[in-house]
Amino acid sequence: MSAATESVNPTTPGRAAGRATGRATGQAAGRAVAEPGKKYSRTRRSPLASVAIHATLIAASFIAIFPIVWVALTSLKTKDGQWAHPGDFSHLNFGNYSQVLNDTDFLTWFRNSLIVSVGTMALAVFIAATCGYAVSRMRFPGFRATMWLLLVVQMFPIAVLIVPLYNIMSKLHLVNSFGGLILVYCTTAVPYCAWMLKGYFDTIPIDIDEAGKVDGLSPFGTFWRLVLPLARPGLAVTAFYSFLTAWAEVAFANTFMQSSDKYTLAVGLRTFVSQYKGEWGLMTAASVLIAIPAGVMFLLVQRNLVAGLTSGSAKG
Amino acid sequence: MRPLKRLGRSFDKYWYGWAMAAPVVIVMLVLVGYPFIWGAYLSTTNADESNIGHDIGVNHIPPSYHSVGLHNYWDILSGNDGHFYSTLTWTLIWTFVNVFFHITIGLGLAVLLNRKIRFRGGYRLMLILPWAVPGFVAAFAWRLLYNDNGVFNAVLKYFGMHGVQWLAQPTSAKIAVIAVNVWMGVPFMMVSFLGGLQTIPKELYEAAEMDGATAWQRFRMVTLPGLRPVMMTVTLLGVIWTFNKFDVIFLVTEGGPAGSTDILVTHAYQVAFANIRQYAEAASYGVVILSMLLVFATVYRRSQAKLEVQA
């Protein structure tokens, strides 16, 4: 560390000194006094650095929201071909929205997507939760194999499954049916949900389980009555995740759903903009209608999402 | 009696674990294991649309494909099919570039957001937003931007340059799909890293500062090692997800122009479901993809475990 001390850059000594005094007073008078010292050192960031940080974050935020804002703006352009004039913001109104809702199959697709997504969510969360709990708490023989299975299954590319699944589903007459699509989506939703929930259950103190045991609850009773209620944020996150997996899936929906009345949004939307025509007005309006509910839900759960994800990944 | 008793006891002891893990294991075996075995079998046949067997009205036409051994694999790996190696190269570039940008940008933004700054919540919200947009919506949104009459070209023209047909030339199309995928993937990485940063004890930074470490040294000596578990997981997941990323390429370019942006997964999909459906060849592609990922995951986990021992 001696090299480090020699090469401190010219702005840091002040900082380090501030810190050192903070630390010294802290040692003298306990933690409460250490706090102001901390604050002092924080305000020492040079104005230039502050400007740079804010500039970077503003630029990044701009890139992050620009495509979204742009689609929303374009969706309000109703004059024919107006979308092709990016700078033209005359004639803005909600005409595209009423056209999407009244003259296209959008609402049917929306309903279909909803059926498939809610179905996937319910099925996936229910079976993933018990499995996640089992691998989080119980070291049973086959535990490692189960964990490994959960990881490996996530690696399965759709390409390796889509052909055989298609053949199997067509034999069972499940092609072009919601049930078939829900089952197929469980292949991706379930292992990830189980993995994430395992991480979440790991953060719930094991004392809870022991207390349950002492009170005479069976392991399943403990899980159902004590652990699941505590894991509600984690469950919300996995529910949301499996919902979105189904909501946004393209390849299977594209292959399995063959008639327009069964299309999900991802498939139906493609019919608005093919290589030969570009109904960008309809397209953008539909996009906004799809993104708004998803976005709102997302923002509601995002705090939990962070916790759920990181507890899962940190323990991996 | 003894071993039986022991078995009985272990059953009593582990019964709950097995019962609770069983639904997922069964679902996975039925929905993934069985199709996979069937796919692996299909890959050794010449199954395609014409001979797979199907029903026309009430008439059942039995399957008539037959085994061709490893012919499909030979066809792919020898380069005979003319697609594999070019697609593989692009898939590797695609995966590496995407994961690289996801991690560096995600980490950079996470470090900035982890500081006490004004409007932090606002920035975080905006930076997370792309994650909330369903993938297919994002893909269409970017197609609008890339359109010949889109906003990118309008900006170029404003500055007196020629517009670019973004999705019509291989190079610009490749850059275009990478940009879309980076845009979509950064928020996840940023959020994961933010979570990881919060687990690093503040005392470590204080100690480093006491020792006179510069910001860069603190980042290298404290932040990076502290993020290792998160880093390891997101890299592994990122590589797997990006390698298999279907929707961006399928919806933005459909693999075009002339298959130049097809990665292995979208190529296999085209083989299976476009024109004549070559089920067997697509299944072989699937097996090849999966083997590569398995090898990668195993090697990666091993090397990480070794690093952990050294550290």
XYZ file of C-alpha atoms in Angstrom:
627
model
C 0.000 0.000 0.000
C 2.992 2.355 0.255
C 2.970 2.979 -3.495
C -0.642 3.928 -3.152
C 0.082 6.555 -0.546
C 2.763 8.136 -2.686
C 0.651 8.380 -5.782
C -2.430 10.002 -4.282
C -3.670 12.588 -6.697
C -3.488 16.238 -5.661
C -7.165 16.615 -4.828
C -7.326 13.727 -2.401
C -5.157 14.848 0.481
C -7.835 17.333 1.515
C -10.369 14.584 1.340
C -8.267 12.150 3.233
C -7.545 14.802 5.837
C -11.240 15.518 6.226
C -11.819 11.847 6.647
C -8.970 11.522 9.094
C -10.298 14.283 11.355
C -13.719 12.735 11.127
C -12.264 9.458 12.142
C -10.239 10.993 14.951
C -13.213 12.798 16.470
C -15.229 9.691 15.860
C -12.786 7.660 17.875
C -12.837 10.244 20.597
C -16.557 10.722 20.895
C -18.232 7.708 19.361
C -20.228 7.141 16.198
C -22.636 10.027 16.436
C -19.848 12.525 15.977
C -18.319 10.606 13.103
C -21.321 11.438 10.898
C -20.559 15.134 10.332
C -17.054 14.143 9.366
C -18.479 11.913 6.691
C -20.645 14.683 5.334
C -17.717 17.017 5.254
C -15.661 14.708 3.125
C -18.589 14.156 0.789
C -19.007 17.831 0.003
C -15.377 17.909 -1.012
C -16.178 16.521 -4.467
C -14.947 19.102 -6.928
C -17.628 20.995 -8.859
C -16.063 19.706 -12.057
C -16.608 16.118 -10.971
C -20.217 16.897 -10.085
C -20.830 18.422 -13.483
C -19.263 15.403 -15.165
C -21.392 12.966 -13.185
C -24.599 14.812 -13.905
C -23.704 15.248 -17.566
C -23.076 11.510 -17.914
C -26.296 10.605 -16.168
C -28.313 13.094 -18.192
C -26.871 11.758 -21.435
C -27.548 8.156 -20.384
C -31.077 8.987 -19.281
C -31.701 10.713 -22.582
C -30.602 7.623 -24.505
C -32.700 5.454 -22.231
C -35.949 7.328 -22.705
C -35.557 8.734 -26.212
C -36.930 5.740 -28.174
C -39.879 5.543 -25.791
C -40.679 9.230 -26.017
C -40.244 9.132 -29.755
C -42.728 6.301 -30.197
C -45.208 8.103 -27.983
C -44.807 11.271 -30.073
C -45.113 9.418 -33.353
C -48.263 7.706 -32.168
C -49.946 11.094 -32.055
C -49.191 11.858 -35.704
C -52.298 11.083 -37.680
C -51.695 12.683 -41.069
C -50.874 10.108 -43.764
C -47.162 9.526 -43.955
C -46.488 12.122 -41.304
C -44.372 9.646 -39.355
C -41.861 9.872 -42.199
C -41.243 13.513 -41.342
C -39.640 13.321 -37.933
C -39.587 17.085 -37.480
C -43.246 17.627 -38.305
C -45.362 17.947 -35.185
C -48.500 19.452 -36.658
C -51.771 17.493 -36.578
C -51.191 15.720 -33.288
C -54.206 13.874 -31.937
C -55.374 10.527 -30.690
C -56.766 9.301 -34.015
C -54.385 6.344 -34.199
C -55.551 5.118 -30.832
C -59.198 5.034 -31.746
C -58.286 3.314 -34.996
C -56.258 0.667 -33.178
C -59.000 0.012 -30.677
C -61.911 0.055 -33.112
C -60.677 -1.151 -36.479
C -58.073 -3.799 -35.659
C -57.859 -7.029 -33.701
C -55.804 -5.298 -31.047
C -58.267 -5.936 -28.226
C -58.518 -9.628 -29.139
C -54.737 -9.935 -29.102
C -54.587 -8.035 -25.882
C -57.073 -10.421 -24.294
C -55.152 -13.429 -25.645
C -51.880 -12.131 -24.264
C -53.567 -11.536 -20.946
C -54.966 -15.079 -20.783
C -51.637 -16.661 -21.638
C -49.613 -14.414 -19.331
C -51.859 -14.786 -16.303
C -52.028 -18.536 -16.862
C -48.256 -18.808 -17.049
C -47.852 -16.621 -14.000
C -50.225 -18.631 -11.823
C -48.822 -22.010 -12.811
C -45.171 -21.001 -12.719
C -45.216 -19.177 -9.399
C -47.103 -21.902 -7.642
C -44.808 -24.767 -8.529
C -41.642 -22.657 -8.467
C -42.321 -21.501 -4.902
C -42.408 -24.968 -3.373
C -39.311 -26.008 -5.272
C -37.468 -22.806 -4.376
C -38.272 -23.390 -0.729
C -37.134 -26.992 -0.871
C -33.744 -26.140 -2.350
C -33.347 -23.177 -0.026
C -34.000 -25.061 3.223
C -33.718 -28.784 2.794
C -30.497 -30.519 2.001
C -32.021 -33.661 0.573
C -30.195 -36.145 -1.616
C -30.634 -34.909 -5.162
C -30.545 -31.307 -3.992
C -27.467 -30.496 -6.061
C -28.936 -32.207 -9.102
C -32.079 -30.126 -8.739
C -30.108 -26.889 -8.553
C -28.085 -27.944 -11.561
C -31.261 -28.826 -13.443
C -32.683 -25.371 -12.764
C -29.577 -23.749 -14.186
C -29.173 -26.028 -17.179
C -32.789 -25.698 -18.228
C -32.295 -21.949 -18.521
C -29.588 -22.647 -21.038
C -31.832 -24.567 -23.365
C -32.115 -22.526 -26.496
C -35.611 -22.379 -27.937
C -34.114 -23.803 -31.106
C -33.467 -27.126 -29.463
C -36.977 -27.338 -28.036
C -39.156 -25.592 -30.509
C -39.190 -28.306 -33.150
C -39.897 -31.271 -30.878
C -42.331 -29.236 -28.788
C -44.110 -28.208 -31.940
C -44.379 -31.813 -33.072
C -45.524 -33.020 -29.658
C -48.036 -30.223 -29.289
C -49.452 -30.844 -32.721
C -49.877 -34.509 -31.862
C -51.741 -33.529 -28.700
C -53.761 -30.967 -30.697
C -52.383 -28.189 -28.533
C -51.087 -26.055 -31.375
C -53.073 -22.831 -31.675
C -54.425 -23.232 -28.138
C -53.802 -21.111 -25.078
C -53.140 -24.129 -22.868
C -50.345 -25.326 -25.098
C -48.679 -21.949 -25.133
C -48.929 -21.651 -21.336
C -47.271 -25.038 -20.883
C -44.507 -24.075 -23.264
C -43.877 -20.805 -21.458
C -43.462 -22.677 -18.209
C -40.253 -24.155 -19.591
C -38.629 -20.725 -19.364
C -40.577 -19.185 -16.497
C -40.419 -22.008 -13.966
C -36.676 -22.580 -13.618
C -35.883 -18.905 -13.370
C -38.683 -18.292 -10.868
C -37.524 -21.202 -8.742
C -33.972 -19.875 -8.882
C -35.034 -16.369 -7.907
C -37.335 -17.539 -5.135
C -34.606 -19.729 -3.726
C -32.499 -16.605 -3.370
C -35.381 -14.823 -1.708
C -36.111 -17.642 0.739
C -32.428 -17.678 1.642
C -32.824 -14.166 3.025
C -35.625 -15.186 5.385
C -34.078 -16.181 8.703
C -34.125 -19.879 9.374
C -35.281 -19.146 12.949
C -38.754 -18.684 11.499
C -38.766 -22.275 10.285
C -37.481 -23.516 13.589
C -40.150 -21.578 15.444
C -42.717 -23.236 13.218
C -41.262 -26.631 13.954
C -41.378 -25.957 17.670
C -45.030 -25.000 17.350
C -45.695 -28.357 15.778
C -46.115 -27.281 12.161
C -45.137 -29.669 9.399
C -42.489 -28.430 6.970
C -45.218 -27.714 4.447
C -47.266 -25.962 7.108
C -44.279 -23.825 8.001
C -43.785 -22.980 4.357
C -47.427 -22.162 3.738
C -48.257 -20.279 6.922
C -45.015 -18.612 7.913
C -42.579 -18.380 5.042
C -44.860 -17.623 2.092
C -46.449 -14.572 3.741
C -42.980 -13.252 4.527
C -41.868 -13.904 0.982
C -44.681 -11.841 -0.527
C -42.327 -9.282 -2.137
C -40.316 -12.097 -3.676
C -43.464 -13.759 -4.923
C -44.653 -10.480 -6.416
C -41.399 -10.165 -8.291
C -41.461 -13.679 -9.681
C -45.116 -13.337 -10.579
C -44.311 -10.160 -12.407
C -41.335 -11.747 -14.090
C -43.233 -14.779 -15.347
C -46.049 -12.525 -16.497
C -43.619 -10.456 -18.532
C -41.880 -13.535 -19.928
C -45.156 -14.647 -21.432
C -46.259 -11.121 -22.322
C -43.141 -10.444 -24.355
C -42.360 -13.841 -25.850
C -42.081 -13.981 -29.613
C -40.733 -17.231 -31.036
C -43.150 -19.760 -29.579
C -46.153 -17.493 -29.990
C -45.149 -16.922 -33.567
C -44.968 -20.629 -34.291
C -47.800 -21.973 -32.187
C -50.528 -19.417 -32.707
C -51.673 -19.721 -36.272
C -54.971 -17.913 -36.604
C -55.445 -14.198 -36.091
C -58.041 -14.727 -33.367
C -55.407 -16.558 -31.287
C -52.480 -14.199 -31.897
C -50.807 -12.661 -28.905
C -49.712 -9.029 -29.077
C -46.162 -9.866 -30.094
C -47.404 -11.790 -33.118
C -50.299 -9.527 -34.003
C -48.240 -6.377 -33.914
C -45.964 -7.733 -36.606
C -48.857 -7.643 -39.026
C -48.908 -3.842 -38.747
C -45.409 -3.432 -40.082
C -44.272 -6.018 -42.558
C -41.679 -5.586 -45.238
C -44.285 -4.261 -47.610
C -46.306 -1.871 -45.559
C -45.667 0.240 -42.545
C -48.711 1.214 -40.546
C -46.482 3.077 -38.142
C -49.370 5.108 -36.802
C -51.205 1.980 -35.662
C -47.978 0.347 -34.630
C -46.836 3.135 -32.361
C -50.248 3.657 -30.803
C -50.483 -0.059 -30.063
C -46.953 0.002 -28.618
C -47.883 2.756 -26.206
C -51.034 0.906 -25.179
C -48.952 -2.194 -24.468
C -46.068 -0.460 -22.757
C -48.106 1.698 -20.379
C -49.635 -1.067 -18.230
C -46.393 -3.048 -18.306
C -44.420 0.054 -17.368
C -46.717 1.035 -14.520
C -46.646 -2.456 -13.065
C -42.921 -2.512 -13.459
C -42.420 0.729 -11.601
C -44.631 -0.539 -8.804
C -42.531 -3.638 -8.243
C -39.118 -2.332 -9.253
C -37.887 -1.779 -5.719
C -38.679 -5.348 -4.850
C -37.278 -6.418 -8.169
C -33.894 -5.078 -7.179
C -33.952 -6.923 -3.882
C -35.269 -10.142 -5.398
C -32.734 -10.163 -8.183
C -29.719 -9.352 -6.140
C -30.462 -11.706 -3.319
C -30.821 -14.360 -6.001
C -27.684 -13.473 -7.891
C -25.438 -12.730 -4.966
C -25.916 -16.209 -3.600
C -26.206 -17.857 -7.055
C -32.869 -54.714 8.249
C -30.305 -52.040 8.841
C -30.039 -50.575 5.326
C -33.798 -50.745 4.957
C -34.238 -48.933 8.210
C -31.749 -46.358 7.063
C -33.613 -45.918 3.815
C -36.831 -45.575 5.754
C -35.287 -43.022 8.027
C -33.838 -41.039 5.146
C -37.220 -41.143 3.452
C -38.850 -39.792 6.585
C -36.213 -37.153 6.781
C -36.173 -36.054 3.158
C -39.733 -36.793 2.165
C -40.758 -33.161 2.300
C -37.804 -31.972 0.306
C -38.500 -34.435 -2.436
C -42.224 -33.776 -2.477
C -41.733 -30.037 -2.699
C -39.105 -30.170 -5.387
C -40.960 -32.796 -7.373
C -43.463 -30.636 -9.300
C -40.735 -28.543 -10.855
C -38.522 -31.525 -11.542
C -41.396 -33.377 -13.170
C -42.516 -30.385 -15.216
C -38.961 -29.832 -16.374
C -38.464 -33.455 -17.288
C -41.740 -33.611 -19.192
C -41.554 -30.236 -20.904
C -37.824 -29.992 -21.435
C -36.295 -33.415 -20.966
C -38.650 -35.385 -23.148
C -38.738 -32.910 -26.037
C -34.997 -32.642 -25.803
C -34.486 -36.371 -26.102
C -36.931 -36.433 -28.947
C -35.123 -33.521 -30.585
C -31.798 -35.261 -30.158
C -33.316 -38.296 -31.836
C -34.813 -36.171 -34.632
C -31.383 -34.701 -35.257
C -30.124 -38.111 -36.339
C -32.883 -38.504 -38.931
C -33.867 -36.788 -42.129
C -37.194 -35.540 -40.776
C -38.703 -32.614 -42.594
C -42.108 -31.208 -43.376
C -42.856 -33.830 -46.032
C -42.115 -36.976 -44.065
C -42.830 -36.128 -40.424
C -46.334 -37.623 -40.561
C -49.481 -35.590 -40.175
C -53.225 -35.613 -40.547
C -54.963 -34.342 -43.640
C -58.618 -34.293 -42.753
C -59.360 -37.778 -41.481
C -56.410 -39.401 -43.199
C -53.426 -40.044 -41.026
C -50.183 -40.063 -42.920
C -47.590 -41.998 -40.942
C -44.111 -40.608 -40.552
C -41.667 -41.928 -43.141
C -38.361 -40.367 -42.118
C -35.447 -42.620 -41.351
C -32.177 -42.508 -39.534
C -29.231 -40.868 -41.225
C -26.812 -41.228 -38.315
C -24.619 -38.220 -37.750
C -25.070 -36.885 -41.257
C -26.732 -33.661 -40.080
C -23.953 -32.924 -37.631
C -21.327 -33.620 -40.250
C -23.186 -31.341 -42.614
C -23.135 -28.535 -40.063
C -19.680 -28.949 -38.532
C -17.853 -29.558 -41.818
C -19.270 -26.297 -43.075
C -21.110 -28.047 -45.901
C -24.361 -26.287 -45.187
C -22.593 -23.010 -45.847
C -24.058 -21.197 -42.839
C -22.583 -22.594 -39.685
C -19.195 -20.951 -39.380
C -20.212 -17.517 -40.596
C -23.210 -17.592 -38.277
C -21.128 -18.881 -35.386
C -18.553 -16.130 -35.814
C -21.229 -13.469 -35.799
C -22.969 -15.124 -32.832
C -19.734 -14.983 -30.836
C -19.114 -11.361 -31.772
C -22.742 -10.531 -30.984
C -22.523 -12.198 -27.583
C -19.173 -10.746 -26.629
C -19.902 -7.179 -27.710
C -23.322 -7.165 -26.072
C -22.197 -8.608 -22.770
C -19.173 -6.327 -22.746
C -21.280 -3.195 -23.160
C -23.971 -4.449 -20.811
C -21.438 -4.952 -18.056
C -19.264 -1.896 -18.548
C -22.129 0.542 -19.043
C -24.238 -1.133 -16.382
C -21.390 -1.067 -13.884
C -20.454 2.511 -14.722
C -23.990 3.771 -14.247
C -24.420 1.747 -11.069
C -21.285 3.283 -9.560
C -22.477 6.776 -10.459
C -25.958 6.116 -9.089
C -24.553 4.661 -5.903
C -23.126 8.035 -4.956
C -25.021 10.612 -3.031
C -26.096 12.974 -5.762
C -29.058 15.146 -6.445
C -31.962 13.725 -8.498
C -30.667 10.222 -7.926
C -34.155 8.722 -7.821
C -35.103 10.493 -11.026
C -32.050 9.267 -12.899
C -32.577 5.769 -11.643
C -36.161 5.750 -12.812
C -35.284 6.942 -16.298
C -32.365 4.556 -16.646
C -34.484 1.604 -15.602
C -37.280 2.433 -18.020
C -36.034 0.437 -21.051
C -36.336 -2.676 -18.923
C -40.045 -2.017 -18.451
C -40.681 -1.981 -22.187
C -41.560 -5.425 -23.566
C -38.886 -6.639 -25.980
C -41.073 -6.711 -29.047
C -42.290 -3.174 -28.433
C -38.695 -2.020 -28.101
C -37.753 -3.818 -31.298
C -40.501 -2.076 -33.236
C -39.654 1.251 -31.639
C -36.080 0.971 -32.840
C -37.215 -0.069 -36.300
C -39.068 3.208 -36.435
C -35.883 5.071 -35.512
C -33.832 3.137 -38.079
C -36.375 3.607 -40.833
C -35.127 5.278 -44.023
C -37.394 8.153 -43.059
C -36.650 7.785 -39.376
C -35.196 10.190 -36.910
C -31.566 9.030 -37.240
C -31.540 9.763 -40.931
C -33.354 13.032 -40.367
C -30.546 14.089 -38.038
C -27.886 13.000 -40.536
C -29.624 14.924 -43.294
C -29.976 17.966 -41.085
C -26.199 18.027 -40.825
C -25.932 17.704 -44.592
C -24.988 14.030 -44.683
C -26.616 11.230 -46.607
C -29.122 9.014 -44.892
C -28.122 5.424 -44.233
C -30.220 2.415 -45.045
C -29.526 1.074 -41.598
C -31.054 -2.361 -41.891
C -30.218 -3.003 -45.532
C -26.441 -3.376 -45.276
C -24.770 -6.119 -43.253
C -22.427 -3.894 -41.247
C -24.891 -1.193 -40.295
C -27.561 -3.820 -39.616
C -25.193 -5.578 -37.222
C -24.411 -2.342 -35.434
C -28.132 -1.595 -35.347
C -29.168 -4.851 -33.672
C -26.336 -4.583 -31.150
C -27.423 -1.056 -30.252
C -30.979 -2.245 -29.675
C -29.890 -5.119 -27.500
C -27.444 -3.035 -25.471
C -30.184 -0.496 -24.880
C -32.527 -3.223 -23.692
C -30.027 -5.058 -21.507
C -28.175 -2.337 -19.606
C -30.905 -1.655 -17.012
C -30.858 -5.222 -15.746
C -27.098 -5.140 -15.275
C -27.218 -1.715 -13.689
C -29.818 -2.828 -11.176
C -27.937 -6.019 -10.374
C -24.740 -4.074 -9.786
C -26.547 -1.476 -7.702
C -27.760 -4.274 -5.481
C -24.259 -5.704 -5.323
C -22.734 -2.353 -4.424
C -25.061 -2.028 -1.487
C -23.730 -5.246 -0.009
C -20.153 -3.920 0.168
C -19.429 -2.745 3.718
C -18.788 1.002 3.947
C -15.944 0.328 6.384
C -13.861 -1.125 3.563
C -14.029 2.181 1.691
C -13.182 4.110 4.821
C -10.208 1.895 5.493
C -9.031 2.257 1.897
C -9.397 6.002 2.112
C -7.410 6.011 5.354
C -4.674 4.213 3.501
C -4.759 7.007 0.953
C -6.140 4.984 -1.927
C -7.270 7.019 -4.915
C -10.793 6.702 -6.283
C -9.550 4.375 -8.998
C -7.655 2.236 -6.496
C -10.688 1.995 -4.244
C -12.729 0.939 -7.267
C -10.196 -1.735 -8.206
C -9.351 -2.979 -4.727
C -12.721 -2.704 -2.984
C -15.564 -2.350 -5.451
C -14.582 -4.943 -8.028
C -13.737 -7.720 -5.556
C -16.932 -6.908 -3.642
C -18.955 -7.293 -6.817
C -17.418 -10.604 -7.796
C -20.362 -12.839 -6.871
C -22.822 -10.596 -8.703
C -20.431 -10.166 -11.594
C -20.022 -13.889 -11.957
C -23.739 -14.600 -12.049
C -24.679 -11.790 -14.412
C -21.844 -12.644 -16.776
C -22.916 -16.254 -16.954
C -26.587 -15.406 -17.353
C -25.767 -12.563 -19.748
C -23.761 -14.812 -22.037
C -26.428 -17.507 -22.053
C -29.277 -15.076 -22.626
C -27.493 -13.095 -25.311
C -26.313 -16.198 -27.122
C -29.942 -17.291 -27.349
C -31.490 -13.854 -27.803
C -34.204 -14.370 -30.338
C -36.620 -11.471 -30.398
C -34.301 -8.567 -31.132
C -32.831 -10.084 -34.261
C -35.998 -11.754 -35.414
C -38.086 -8.616 -35.073
C -35.604 -5.933 -36.068
C -33.976 -7.485 -39.131
C -35.450 -10.981 -39.439
C -31.831 -12.055 -39.781
C -31.393 -9.949 -42.894
C -29.999 -8.640 -45.059
C -29.425 -12.096 -46.567
C -28.945 -13.810 -43.217
C -26.047 -11.568 -42.198
C -27.497 -10.763 -38.771
C -28.780 -14.277 -38.095
C -27.320 -15.746 -34.930
C -27.371 -19.509 -34.465
C -30.745 -19.494 -32.745
C -32.566 -17.398 -35.310
C -30.886 -19.325 -38.103
C -32.083 -22.604 -36.630
C -35.558 -21.145 -36.383
C -35.502 -20.144 -40.044
C -34.368 -23.649 -40.962
C -37.212 -25.140 -38.951
C -40.068 -22.875 -39.902
C -39.327 -20.986 -43.110
C -39.807 -22.429 -46.617
C -39.381 -26.199 -46.414
C -39.373 -27.118 -42.749
C -36.113 -28.952 -42.120
C -36.928 -30.318 -38.690
C -33.941 -32.632 -38.429
C -31.366 -30.043 -39.411
C -32.883 -27.483 -37.042
C -32.794 -29.997 -34.215
C -29.105 -30.668 -34.906
C -28.444 -26.956 -34.736
C -30.226 -26.930 -31.413
C -28.075 -29.711 -30.015
C -24.907 -27.981 -31.221
C -25.979 -24.700 -29.581
C -26.805 -26.406 -26.332
C -23.508 -28.298 -26.237
C -21.578 -25.100 -26.711
C -23.435 -23.398 -23.876
C -22.983 -26.352 -21.567
C -19.262 -26.449 -22.218
C -19.055 -22.721 -21.646
C -21.038 -22.842 -18.393
C -18.966 -25.712 -17.039
C -15.616 -24.177 -17.935
C -16.722 -20.795 -16.623
C -17.921 -22.143 -13.288
C -14.733 -24.173 -12.880
C -12.481 -21.221 -13.592
C -14.457 -19.050 -11.190
C -14.245 -21.688 -8.488
C -10.489 -21.832 -8.989
C -10.246 -18.048 -8.723
C -12.206 -18.178 -5.511
C -9.758 -20.653 -4.030
C -6.833 -18.432 -4.977
C -8.424 -15.279 -3.607
